[in-house]
């Protein structure tokens, strides 16, 4: 990372919104567990998206204990459907929601998010994709018909995470092939996701280098 990029990251961290007390507890738990939440810089964008879309319903693929969901709620979203296949994480999410006084606005679905989305009807104002990287494009295809026009799909870990970012740069700059799925399914999954949303006329996508890098796609038709 060059020095200026490091300074910008520090500036974004220093100017991100402060956590609420319940988010602070979640951040402490994330530190204890080494759990990768979306963080306050990207959280601020989730809050912004919820506010700008006047969001009623949000669907998340991969919720952990509800940290990202808490940012949608801070942006005024009425309800968030959280999906999580780790029972302990979901249980902590339900506890945090009760403690934070927003249990009536969150639903935790324990199990595979890809099966859960099949059981839900739209419309959703927002979807967050933050589960297994090799399934991002499948999640996008599953949720897109259920997102209203003008709604937004956000995907995390576009520039950082369990991925080789240099391989993505080489792919999009020079057309280098994405890694084979047997070698690196995560990087391939993110590359396929970015390729999918960039080539789909149904959405307009901006990639924002906040947190671990998010792709923000607005459904335009
Ligand atoms: C990066 S974390 C999510 C973080 C969360 N969005 C936040 O910002 O706090 C990914 C989570 O997705 C869960 N997960 C991965 N694949 C899943 C799937 N197919 N269905 C449900 N949960 C899944 C993992 O157990 C993990 O808790």
mmCIF file of C-alpha atoms and ligand atoms in Angstrom, residues 35-39 60-68 83-86 89 111-114 128 130-133 135 156-157, ligand 1:
data_model
loop_
_atom_site.group_PDB
_atom_site.id
_atom_site.type_symbol
_atom_site.label_atom_id
_atom_site.label_comp_id
_atom_site.label_asym_id
_atom_site.label_seq_id
_atom_site.Cartn_x
_atom_site.Cartn_y
_atom_site.Cartn_z
ATOM 1 C CA UNK A 35 -14.736 -12.383 13.488
ATOM 2 C CA UNK A 36 -14.770 -10.308 10.278
ATOM 3 C CA UNK A 37 -17.587 -7.752 10.524
ATOM 4 C CA UNK A 38 -18.074 -5.207 7.787
ATOM 5 C CA UNK A 39 -16.683 -2.476 10.068
ATOM 6 C CA UNK A 60 -28.604 -10.386 4.176
ATOM 7 C CA UNK A 61 -26.565 -13.376 2.985
ATOM 8 C CA UNK A 62 -24.227 -14.013 5.949
ATOM 9 C CA UNK A 63 -25.096 -11.998 9.046
ATOM 10 C CA UNK A 64 -22.879 -13.283 11.836
ATOM 11 C CA UNK A 65 -24.371 -11.769 14.984
ATOM 12 C CA UNK A 66 -26.077 -8.881 13.244
ATOM 13 C CA UNK A 67 -23.413 -6.177 13.044
ATOM 14 C CA UNK A 68 -24.053 -5.211 9.406
ATOM 15 C CA UNK A 83 -29.192 -15.497 7.536
ATOM 16 C CA UNK A 84 -26.486 -17.423 9.324
ATOM 17 C CA UNK A 85 -25.539 -21.078 9.349
ATOM 18 C CA UNK A 86 -23.552 -20.843 12.574
ATOM 19 C CA UNK A 89 -23.443 -16.560 15.985
ATOM 20 C CA UNK A 111 -29.290 -22.328 7.850
ATOM 21 C CA UNK A 112 -27.961 -21.887 4.335
ATOM 22 C CA UNK A 113 -28.720 -18.392 3.048
ATOM 23 C CA UNK A 114 -29.186 -19.806 -0.465
ATOM 24 C CA UNK A 128 -26.211 -7.560 1.353
ATOM 25 C CA UNK A 130 -21.382 -11.281 2.620
ATOM 26 C CA UNK A 131 -21.277 -15.094 2.843
ATOM 27 C CA UNK A 132 -19.201 -17.675 0.912
ATOM 28 C CA UNK A 133 -17.303 -15.827 -1.797
ATOM 29 C CA UNK A 135 -21.473 -18.253 -4.108
ATOM 30 C CA UNK A 156 -18.463 -7.080 0.683
ATOM 31 C CA UNK A 157 -14.818 -8.243 0.383
HETATM 32 C C1 LIG B 1 -18.042 -12.086 6.809
HETATM 33 S S1 LIG B 1 -19.142 -12.822 7.914
HETATM 34 C C2 LIG B 1 -20.565 -11.789 7.901
HETATM 35 C C3 LIG B 1 -20.385 -10.550 8.634
HETATM 36 C C4 LIG B 1 -21.616 -9.716 8.808
HETATM 37 N N1 LIG B 1 -22.252 -9.389 7.545
HETATM 38 C C5 LIG B 1 -21.183 -8.467 9.541
HETATM 39 O O1 LIG B 1 -20.829 -7.477 8.891
HETATM 40 O O2 LIG B 1 -21.125 -8.526 10.761
HETATM 41 C C6 LIG B 1 -19.759 -14.184 6.982
HETATM 42 C C7 LIG B 1 -20.782 -14.994 7.731
HETATM 43 O O3 LIG B 1 -21.523 -15.736 6.784
HETATM 44 C C8 LIG B 1 -21.809 -17.001 7.330
HETATM 45 N N2 LIG B 1 -22.104 -17.848 6.172
HETATM 46 C C9 LIG B 1 -21.238 -18.242 5.207
HETATM 47 N N3 LIG B 1 -21.875 -18.922 4.260
HETATM 48 C C10 LIG B 1 -23.183 -18.956 4.621
HETATM 49 C C11 LIG B 1 -24.338 -19.523 4.039
HETATM 50 N N4 LIG B 1 -24.285 -20.179 2.883
HETATM 51 N N5 LIG B 1 -25.505 -19.375 4.678
HETATM 52 C C12 LIG B 1 -25.569 -18.703 5.853
HETATM 53 N N6 LIG B 1 -24.504 -18.151 6.448
HETATM 54 C C13 LIG B 1 -23.319 -18.274 5.842
HETATM 55 C C14 LIG B 1 -20.595 -17.357 8.149
HETATM 56 O O4 LIG B 1 -20.901 -18.296 9.150
HETATM 57 C C15 LIG B 1 -20.202 -15.992 8.704
HETATM 58 O O5 LIG B 1 -20.787 -15.778 9.952
#
